[in-house]
PDB file of C-alpha atoms in Angstrom:
ATOM      1  CA  MET O   1       0.056   0.008  -0.110  1.00 39.00           C
ATOM      2  CA  LYS O   2       2.827   2.367   0.941  1.00 40.00           C
ATOM      3  CA  ARG O   3       4.539   1.790  -2.415  1.00 42.00           C
ATOM      4  CA  LEU O   4       1.405   2.394  -4.355  1.00 41.00           C
ATOM      5  CA  LEU O   5       0.805   5.735  -2.484  1.00 42.00           C
ATOM      6  CA  VAL O   6       4.439   6.808  -3.238  1.00 41.00           C
ATOM      7  CA  LEU O   7       4.131   5.840  -6.835  1.00 40.00           C
ATOM      8  CA  PHE O   8       0.645   7.668  -7.294  1.00 42.00           C
ATOM      9  CA  LEU O   9       2.296  10.821  -5.535  1.00 42.00           C
ATOM     10  CA  VAL O  10       5.144  10.708  -8.052  1.00 42.00           C
ATOM     11  CA  LEU O  11       2.723  10.355 -11.000  1.00 41.00           C
ATOM     12  CA  VAL O  12       0.636  13.231  -9.860  1.00 44.00           C
ATOM     13  CA  THR O  13       3.652  15.469  -9.434  1.00 41.00           C
ATOM     14  CA  THR O  14       4.985  14.600 -12.722  1.00 45.00           C
ATOM     15  CA  ILE O  15       1.774  15.276 -14.513  1.00 48.00           C
ATOM     16  CA  PHE O  16       1.169  18.630 -12.794  1.00 52.00           C
ATOM     17  CA  ALA O  17       4.641  19.585 -12.895  1.00 52.00           C
ATOM     18  CA  GLU O  18       4.204  20.339 -16.684  1.00 87.00           C
ATOM     19  CA  VAL O  19       1.260  22.885 -16.211  1.00 88.00           C
ATOM     20  CA  LYS O  20       2.606  25.940 -14.623  1.00 91.00           C
ATOM     21  CA  THR O  21       0.359  28.144 -12.725  1.00 92.00           C
ATOM     22  CA  GLU O  22       0.817  31.364 -10.675  1.00 92.00           C
ATOM     23  CA  LEU O  23      -1.279  33.829  -9.008  1.00 94.00           C
ATOM     24  CA  LYS O  24       0.003  37.238  -8.167  1.00 94.00           C
ATOM     25  CA  SER O  25      -1.352  40.407  -6.810  1.00 95.00           C
ATOM     26  CA  TYR O  26      -0.454  43.991  -7.596  1.00 96.00           C
ATOM     27  CA  LYS O  27      -1.513  47.360  -6.269  1.00 96.00           C
ATOM     28  CA  VAL O  28      -2.513  49.646  -9.053  1.00 97.00           C
ATOM     29  CA  LEU O  29      -0.935  53.179  -8.557  1.00 95.00           C
ATOM     30  CA  VAL O  30      -1.879  56.239 -10.681  1.00 91.00           C
ATOM     31  CA  ASP O  31       0.275  59.318 -10.649  1.00 94.00           C
ATOM     32  CA  LYS O  32      -0.808  62.955 -11.130  1.00 95.00           C
ATOM     33  CA  GLU O  33      -0.472  62.698 -15.024  1.00 95.00           C
ATOM     34  CA  GLY O  34      -2.898  59.557 -14.942  1.00 92.00           C
ATOM     35  CA  VAL O  35       0.037  57.009 -15.515  1.00 95.00           C
ATOM     36  CA  GLU O  36      -0.655  53.690 -14.217  1.00 93.00           C
ATOM     37  CA  THR O  37       1.986  51.640 -12.584  1.00 96.00           C
ATOM     38  CA  LYS O  38       1.649  48.220 -10.713  1.00 96.00           C
ATOM     39  CA  VAL O  39       3.762  47.205  -7.698  1.00 95.00           C
ATOM     40  CA  GLU O  40       3.695  43.903  -5.998  1.00 93.00           C
ATOM     41  CA  ALA O  41       0.876  44.274  -3.327  1.00 91.00           C
ATOM     42  CA  GLN O  42       2.087  43.853   0.256  1.00 90.00           C
ATOM     43  CA  SER O  43      -0.889  45.451   1.949  1.00 91.00           C
ATOM     44  CA  ALA O  44      -3.975  47.263   0.907  1.00 92.00           C
ATOM     45  CA  ALA O  45      -6.100  50.009   2.389  1.00 94.00           C
ATOM     46  CA  PRO O  46      -9.662  51.247   1.742  1.00 96.00           C
ATOM     47  CA  GLY O  47      -9.905  52.781  -1.809  1.00 95.00           C
ATOM     48  CA  ASP O  48      -6.781  50.867  -3.129  1.00 96.00           C
ATOM     49  CA  ILE O  49      -7.167  49.137  -6.511  1.00 97.00           C
ATOM     50  CA  ILE O  50      -5.754  45.566  -6.414  1.00 97.00           C
ATOM     51  CA  GLU O  51      -5.015  43.573  -9.692  1.00 97.00           C
ATOM     52  CA  TYR O  52      -4.886  39.768  -9.508  1.00 96.00           C
ATOM     53  CA  ASN O  53      -3.055  38.056 -12.498  1.00 96.00           C
ATOM     54  CA  PHE O  54      -3.506  34.162 -12.874  1.00 95.00           C
ATOM     55  CA  PHE O  55      -0.828  32.918 -15.252  1.00 94.00           C
ATOM     56  CA  ILE O  56      -1.118  29.295 -16.613  1.00 94.00           C
ATOM     57  CA  ALA O  57       1.277  27.592 -19.077  1.00 94.00           C
ATOM     58  CA  ASN O  58       0.973  24.366 -20.931  1.00 95.00           C
ATOM     59  CA  GLU O  59       4.543  22.737 -20.868  1.00 92.00           C
ATOM     60  CA  THR O  60       3.108  19.377 -21.704  1.00 91.00           C
ATOM     61  CA  GLU O  61       3.238  17.896 -25.119  1.00 91.00           C
ATOM     62  CA  GLU O  62      -0.567  17.636 -25.451  1.00 92.00           C
ATOM     63  CA  ALA O  63      -3.334  20.353 -25.518  1.00 93.00           C
ATOM     64  CA  LEU O  64      -4.969  20.964 -22.374  1.00 92.00           C
ATOM     65  CA  GLU O  65      -8.901  20.930 -22.832  1.00 93.00           C
ATOM     66  CA  ARG O  66     -11.839  22.235 -21.139  1.00 94.00           C
ATOM     67  CA  LEU O  67     -10.006  24.387 -18.453  1.00 93.00           C
ATOM     68  CA  ASN O  68     -12.191  26.401 -16.104  1.00 94.00           C
ATOM     69  CA  PRO O  69      -9.584  28.697 -14.098  1.00 95.00           C
ATOM     70  CA  GLY O  70     -11.040  31.144 -11.719  1.00 95.00           C
ATOM     71  CA  ILE O  71      -9.933  34.153  -9.613  1.00 96.00           C
ATOM     72  CA  PRO O  72     -11.610  34.721  -6.331  1.00 96.00           C
ATOM     73  CA  VAL O  73     -12.901  38.144  -5.487  1.00 97.00           C
ATOM     74  CA  PRO O  74     -12.120  38.604  -1.834  1.00 96.00           C
ATOM     75  CA  VAL O  75     -14.696  39.725   0.727  1.00 95.00           C
ATOM     76  CA  GLY O  76     -14.486  43.395   1.293  1.00 96.00           C
ATOM     77  CA  THR O  77     -13.680  44.274  -2.317  1.00 97.00           C
ATOM     78  CA  THR O  78     -15.646  45.311  -5.343  1.00 98.00           C
ATOM     79  CA  LEU O  79     -14.955  43.862  -8.758  1.00 98.00           C
ATOM     80  CA  ILE O  80     -14.067  46.288 -11.504  1.00 98.00           C
ATOM     81  CA  PRO O  81     -15.624  44.606 -14.604  1.00 97.00           C
ATOM     82  CA  LYS O  82     -14.137  46.672 -17.235  1.00 97.00           C
ATOM     83  CA  GLU O  83     -10.736  45.717 -16.109  1.00 96.00           C
ATOM     84  CA  THR O  84     -11.317  41.998 -16.186  1.00 97.00           C
ATOM     85  CA  ASN O  85      -9.358  40.185 -19.062  1.00 97.00           C
ATOM     86  CA  PRO O  86      -9.819  38.427 -21.304  1.00 97.00           C
ATOM     87  CA  GLU O  87     -13.532  39.188 -22.219  1.00 95.00           C
ATOM     88  CA  GLY O  88     -16.102  36.292 -22.294  1.00 95.00           C
ATOM     89  CA  TYR O  89     -15.696  35.712 -18.497  1.00 98.00           C
ATOM     90  CA  LEU O  90     -18.187  34.430 -16.109  1.00 98.00           C
ATOM     91  CA  VAL O  91     -19.157  35.656 -12.610  1.00 98.00           C
ATOM     92  CA  SER O  92     -20.596  34.149  -9.420  1.00 98.00           C
ATOM     93  CA  ILE O  93     -21.944  35.395  -6.302  1.00 97.00           C
ATOM     94  CA  ASN O  94     -22.104  31.961  -4.598  1.00 96.00           C
ATOM     95  CA  GLN O  95     -18.816  30.361  -5.990  1.00 93.00           C
ATOM     96  CA  ARG O  96     -20.967  27.688  -7.412  1.00 94.00           C
ATOM     97  CA  ASP O  97     -23.167  29.096 -10.202  1.00 96.00           C
ATOM     98  CA  PHE O  98     -21.610  31.033 -13.025  1.00 97.00           C
ATOM     99  CA  TYR O  99     -23.301  33.371 -15.476  1.00 97.00           C
ATOM    100  CA  PRO O 100     -22.063  36.187 -18.068  1.00 97.00           C
ATOM    101  CA  TYR O 101     -21.553  39.581 -16.327  1.00 97.00           C
ATOM    102  CA  PRO O 102     -23.944  41.087 -15.175  1.00 97.00           C
ATOM    103  CA  ILE O 103     -26.051  38.764 -13.190  1.00 97.00           C
ATOM    104  CA  LEU O 104     -29.507  40.323 -12.930  1.00 97.00           C
ATOM    105  CA  GLU O 105     -31.848  39.507 -10.043  1.00 95.00           C
ATOM    106  CA  GLU O 106     -35.436  40.487 -10.950  1.00 96.00           C
ATOM    107  CA  GLY O 107     -34.100  42.557 -13.840  1.00 95.00           C
ATOM    108  CA  VAL O 108     -31.739  44.616 -11.744  1.00 97.00           C
ATOM    109  CA  PRO O 109     -27.879  44.079 -12.045  1.00 97.00           C
ATOM    110  CA  VAL O 110     -26.530  42.604  -8.948  1.00 97.00           C
ATOM    111  CA  ASN O 111     -23.952  45.195  -7.067  1.00 97.00           C
ATOM    112  CA  ASP O 112     -20.323  44.462  -8.335  1.00 98.00           C
ATOM    113  CA  SER O 113     -19.332  44.164  -4.600  1.00 97.00           C
ATOM    114  CA  GLU O 114     -21.312  40.966  -4.493  1.00 98.00           C
ATOM    115  CA  TYR O 115     -19.247  38.846  -6.924  1.00 98.00           C
ATOM    116  CA  ARG O 116     -16.992  36.402  -5.386  1.00 97.00           C
ATOM    117  CA  LEU O 117     -15.520  34.523  -8.179  1.00 97.00           C
ATOM    118  CA  VAL O 118     -14.581  35.437 -11.815  1.00 98.00           C
ATOM    119  CA  SER O 119     -13.992  32.313 -14.240  1.00 97.00           C
ATOM    120  CA  TRP O 120     -13.265  31.618 -17.901  1.00 97.00           C
ATOM    121  CA  ASN O 121     -14.263  28.591 -19.977  1.00 96.00           C
ATOM    122  CA  ILE O 122     -11.056  27.805 -22.107  1.00 95.00           C
ATOM    123  CA  GLU O 123     -11.705  25.248 -24.675  1.00 96.00           C
ATOM    124  CA  LYS O 124      -8.062  24.512 -25.487  1.00 96.00           C
ATOM    125  CA  LEU O 125      -4.578  25.519 -24.332  1.00 95.00           C
ATOM    126  CA  GLU O 126      -2.076  24.269 -27.046  1.00 96.00           C
ATOM    127  CA  PRO O 127       1.311  22.857 -25.888  1.00 95.00           C
ATOM    128  CA  GLY O 128       3.788  25.607 -25.335  1.00 95.00           C
ATOM    129  CA  LYS O 129       1.004  28.164 -25.077  1.00 97.00           C
ATOM    130  CA  SER O 130       0.076  30.294 -22.014  1.00 96.00           C
ATOM    131  CA  LEU O 131      -2.634  32.584 -20.775  1.00 96.00           C
ATOM    132  CA  ASN O 132      -2.732  35.513 -18.463  1.00 97.00           C
ATOM    133  CA  LEU O 133      -6.125  36.289 -16.704  1.00 97.00           C
ATOM    134  CA  ASP O 134      -6.654  39.394 -14.900  1.00 97.00           C
ATOM    135  CA  ILE O 135      -9.256  41.148 -12.675  1.00 98.00           C
ATOM    136  CA  GLN O 136      -8.890  44.167 -10.612  1.00 98.00           C
ATOM    137  CA  VAL O 137     -10.929  44.985  -7.492  1.00 98.00           C
ATOM    138  CA  LYS O 138     -11.383  48.160  -5.372  1.00 97.00           C
ATOM    139  CA  VAL O 139     -10.939  47.656  -1.463  1.00 97.00           C
ATOM    140  CA  ASN O 140     -14.192  48.780   0.123  1.00 96.00           C
ATOM    141  CA  GLY O 141     -14.459  51.615   2.641  1.00 91.00           C
ATOM    142  CA  GLY O 142     -13.110  54.976   2.891  1.00 65.00           C
ATOM    143  CA  ASP O 143     -15.655  56.231   0.179  1.00 56.00           C
ATOM    144  CA  GLY O 144     -19.195  55.197   1.470  1.00 46.00           C
ATOM    145  CA  GLN O 145     -18.849  51.566   0.580  1.00 50.00           C
TER     146      GLN O 145
END
């Protein structure tokens, strides 16, 4: 049994070692001239804009199919939909059911602060190819939120 478990762990590590993923967060700073720069986020305060970047690379020799990567929207933040890339994303308020943005409840769009997850349906990621998925959120508070 122990040998089987070790073999399983080696196989799983080998398989996933060829698909590289990385999630990074950046604070978006805008200077007086409106020039935007991004620095690694060490902390955040109310009103700050944070960008989350999810990177995935297919380092295998076969295409990856039917991928559904997602980026969580932290509680206490508001999604900035116009800064979500690439287009064609889905959103969720319960982290289970996904719909195109915006979700409507009784014909009224859900407040952007209610979204908890952004996801994409990626049909195929060819060998040697990679994707960058981005969302931006604003930290609530300090401006009436």
